[in-house]
N, C-alpha and C. Protein backbone atom coordinates (compact mmCIF):
# COMPACT_ATOMS: atom_id res chain seq x y z
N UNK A 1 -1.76 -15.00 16.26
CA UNK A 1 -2.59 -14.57 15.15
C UNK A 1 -3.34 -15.79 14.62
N UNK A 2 -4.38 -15.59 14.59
CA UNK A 2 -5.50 -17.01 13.91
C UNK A 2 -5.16 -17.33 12.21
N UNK A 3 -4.98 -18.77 12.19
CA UNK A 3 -4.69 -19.09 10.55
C UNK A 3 -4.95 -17.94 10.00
N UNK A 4 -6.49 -18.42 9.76
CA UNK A 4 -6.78 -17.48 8.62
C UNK A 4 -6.84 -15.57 8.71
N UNK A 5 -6.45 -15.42 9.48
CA UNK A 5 -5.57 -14.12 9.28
C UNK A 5 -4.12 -13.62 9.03
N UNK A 6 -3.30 -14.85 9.78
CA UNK A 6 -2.15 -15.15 8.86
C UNK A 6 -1.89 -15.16 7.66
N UNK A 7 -3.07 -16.24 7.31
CA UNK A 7 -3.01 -16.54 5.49
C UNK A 7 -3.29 -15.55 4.58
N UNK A 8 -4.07 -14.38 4.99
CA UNK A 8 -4.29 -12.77 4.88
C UNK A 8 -2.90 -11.92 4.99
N UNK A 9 -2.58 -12.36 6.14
CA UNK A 9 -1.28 -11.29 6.29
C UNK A 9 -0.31 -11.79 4.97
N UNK A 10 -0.04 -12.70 5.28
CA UNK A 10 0.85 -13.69 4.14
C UNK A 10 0.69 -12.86 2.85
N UNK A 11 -0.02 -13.07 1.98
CA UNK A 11 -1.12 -13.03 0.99
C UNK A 11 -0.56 -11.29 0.37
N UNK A 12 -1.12 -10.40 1.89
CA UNK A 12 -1.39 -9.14 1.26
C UNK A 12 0.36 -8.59 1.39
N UNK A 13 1.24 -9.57 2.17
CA UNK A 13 2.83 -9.11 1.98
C UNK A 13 3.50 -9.43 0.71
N UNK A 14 2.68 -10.72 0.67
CA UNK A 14 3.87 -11.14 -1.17
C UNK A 14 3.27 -10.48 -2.39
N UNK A 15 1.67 -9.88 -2.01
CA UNK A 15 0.90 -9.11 -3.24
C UNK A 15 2.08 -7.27 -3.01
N UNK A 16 1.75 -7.08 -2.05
CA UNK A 16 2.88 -5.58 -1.69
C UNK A 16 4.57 -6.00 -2.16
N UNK A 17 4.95 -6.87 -1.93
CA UNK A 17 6.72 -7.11 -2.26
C UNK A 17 6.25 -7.11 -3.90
N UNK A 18 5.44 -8.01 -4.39
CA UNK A 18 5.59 -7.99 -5.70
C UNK A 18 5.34 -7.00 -6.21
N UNK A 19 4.30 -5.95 -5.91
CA UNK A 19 3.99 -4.51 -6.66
C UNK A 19 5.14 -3.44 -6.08
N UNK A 20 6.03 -3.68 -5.52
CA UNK A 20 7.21 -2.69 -5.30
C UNK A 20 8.12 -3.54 -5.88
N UNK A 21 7.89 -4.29 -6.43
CA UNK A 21 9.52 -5.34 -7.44
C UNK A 21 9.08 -4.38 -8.59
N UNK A 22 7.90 -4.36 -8.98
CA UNK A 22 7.57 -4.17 -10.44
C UNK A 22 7.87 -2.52 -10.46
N UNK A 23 7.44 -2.11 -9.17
CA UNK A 23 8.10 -0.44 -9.38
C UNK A 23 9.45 0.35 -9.51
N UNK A 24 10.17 -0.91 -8.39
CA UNK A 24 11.56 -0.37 -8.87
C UNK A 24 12.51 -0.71 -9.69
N UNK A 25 11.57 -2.05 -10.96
CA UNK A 25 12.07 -2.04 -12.00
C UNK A 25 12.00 -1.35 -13.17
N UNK A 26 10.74 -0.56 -12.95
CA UNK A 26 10.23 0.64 -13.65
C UNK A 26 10.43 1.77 -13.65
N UNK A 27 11.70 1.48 -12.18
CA UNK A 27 12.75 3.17 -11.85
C UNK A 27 12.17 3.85 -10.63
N UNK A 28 11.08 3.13 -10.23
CA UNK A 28 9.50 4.02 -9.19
C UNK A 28 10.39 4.12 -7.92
N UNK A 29 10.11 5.34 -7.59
CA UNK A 29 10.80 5.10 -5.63
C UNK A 29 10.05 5.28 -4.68
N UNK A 30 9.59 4.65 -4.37
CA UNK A 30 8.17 4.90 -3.21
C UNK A 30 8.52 5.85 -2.44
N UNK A 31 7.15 6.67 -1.72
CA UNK A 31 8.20 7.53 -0.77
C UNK A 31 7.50 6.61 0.59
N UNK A 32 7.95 7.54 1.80
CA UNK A 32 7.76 7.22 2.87
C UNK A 32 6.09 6.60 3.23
N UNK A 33 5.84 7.47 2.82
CA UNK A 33 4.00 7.69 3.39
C UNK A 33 3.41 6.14 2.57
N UNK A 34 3.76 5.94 1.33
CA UNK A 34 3.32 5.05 1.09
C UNK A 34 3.68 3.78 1.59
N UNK A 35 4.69 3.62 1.76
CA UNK A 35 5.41 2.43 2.44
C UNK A 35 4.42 1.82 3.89
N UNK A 36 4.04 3.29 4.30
CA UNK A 36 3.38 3.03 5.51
C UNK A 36 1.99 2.81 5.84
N UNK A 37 1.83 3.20 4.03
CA UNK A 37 -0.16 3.21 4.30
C UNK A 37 0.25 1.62 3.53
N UNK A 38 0.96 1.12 2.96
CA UNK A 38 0.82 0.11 2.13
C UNK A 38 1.02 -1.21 3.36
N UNK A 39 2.05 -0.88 4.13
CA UNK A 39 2.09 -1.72 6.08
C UNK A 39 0.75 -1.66 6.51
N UNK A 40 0.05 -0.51 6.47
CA UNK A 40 -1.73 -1.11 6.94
C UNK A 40 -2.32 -1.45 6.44
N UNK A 41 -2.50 -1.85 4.83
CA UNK A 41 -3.01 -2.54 4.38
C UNK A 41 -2.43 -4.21 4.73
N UNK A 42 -1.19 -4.07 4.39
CA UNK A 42 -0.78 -5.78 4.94
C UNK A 42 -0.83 -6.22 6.32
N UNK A 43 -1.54 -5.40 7.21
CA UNK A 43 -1.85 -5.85 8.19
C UNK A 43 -3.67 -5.46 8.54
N UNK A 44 -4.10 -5.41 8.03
CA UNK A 44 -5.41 -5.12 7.15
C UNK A 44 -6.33 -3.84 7.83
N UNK A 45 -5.00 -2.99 8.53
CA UNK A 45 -5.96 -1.82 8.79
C UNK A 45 -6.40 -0.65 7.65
N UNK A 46 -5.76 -0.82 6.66
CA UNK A 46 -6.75 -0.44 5.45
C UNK A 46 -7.04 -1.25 4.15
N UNK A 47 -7.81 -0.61 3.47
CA UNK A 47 -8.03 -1.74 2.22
C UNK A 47 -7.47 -0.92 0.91
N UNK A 48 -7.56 -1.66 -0.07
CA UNK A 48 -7.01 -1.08 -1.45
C UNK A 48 -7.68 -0.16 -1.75
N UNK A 49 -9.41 0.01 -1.45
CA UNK A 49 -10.17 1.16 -2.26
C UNK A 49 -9.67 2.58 -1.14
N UNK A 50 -9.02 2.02 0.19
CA UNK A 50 -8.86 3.16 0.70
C UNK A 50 -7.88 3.76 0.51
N UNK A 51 -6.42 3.22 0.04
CA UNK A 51 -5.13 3.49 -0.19
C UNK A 51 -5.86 4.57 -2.03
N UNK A 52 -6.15 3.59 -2.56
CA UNK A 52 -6.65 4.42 -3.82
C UNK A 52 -6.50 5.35 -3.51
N UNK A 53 -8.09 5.96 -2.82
CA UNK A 53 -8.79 7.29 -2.83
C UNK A 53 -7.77 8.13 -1.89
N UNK A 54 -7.02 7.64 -0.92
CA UNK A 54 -6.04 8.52 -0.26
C UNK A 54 -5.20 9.49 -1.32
N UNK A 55 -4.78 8.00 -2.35
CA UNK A 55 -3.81 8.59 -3.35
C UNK A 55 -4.19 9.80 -3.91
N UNK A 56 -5.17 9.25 -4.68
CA UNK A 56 -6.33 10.37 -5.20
C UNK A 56 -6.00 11.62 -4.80
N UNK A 57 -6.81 11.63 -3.50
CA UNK A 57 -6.57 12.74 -2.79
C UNK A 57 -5.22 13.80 -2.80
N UNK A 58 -4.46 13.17 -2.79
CA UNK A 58 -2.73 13.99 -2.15
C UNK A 58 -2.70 14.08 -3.69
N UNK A 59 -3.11 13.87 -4.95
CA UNK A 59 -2.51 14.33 -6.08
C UNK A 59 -3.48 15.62 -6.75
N UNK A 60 -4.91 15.19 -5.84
CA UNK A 60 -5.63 16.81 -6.20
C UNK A 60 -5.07 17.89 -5.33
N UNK A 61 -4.66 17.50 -4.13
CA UNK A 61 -4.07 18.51 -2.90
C UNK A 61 -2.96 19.02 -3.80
N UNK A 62 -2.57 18.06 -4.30
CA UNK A 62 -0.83 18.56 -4.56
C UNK A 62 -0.81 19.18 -6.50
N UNK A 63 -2.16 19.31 -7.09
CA UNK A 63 -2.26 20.31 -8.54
C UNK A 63 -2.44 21.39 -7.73
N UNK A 64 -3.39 21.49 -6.83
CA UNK A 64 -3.94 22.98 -6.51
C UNK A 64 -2.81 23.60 -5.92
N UNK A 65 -2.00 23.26 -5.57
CA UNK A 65 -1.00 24.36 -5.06
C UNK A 65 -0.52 25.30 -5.85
């Protein structure tokens, strides 16, 4: 893997460990799906505005029921 994509990978793992410290001190339990869209972001096959709008998404999917 080239430095500076390392230094990326690096980066977007200790930004993800730290925002799941702060959740499961707040009681939060991630579920599965996120765990896994939050792994492609730290390996940069998605980005934050896309994890967003995913979210987004599955919480309008999931009123209309």
């Amino acid at each position: 893997m080239p430095a500076k994509l390392a230094k990326t990978h690096q980066l977007r793992q200790h930004n993800v460990c730290n925002a799941i410290a702060s959740a499961r001190i707040e009681g939060i339990t991630l579920t599965k799906q996120l765990e896994q869209k939050l792994t492609g972001y730290i390996y940069g096959k998605k980005s934050i505005a896309k994890l967003i709008e995913e979210t987004k998404q599955s919480y309008i999917k999931s009123s209309i029921k």
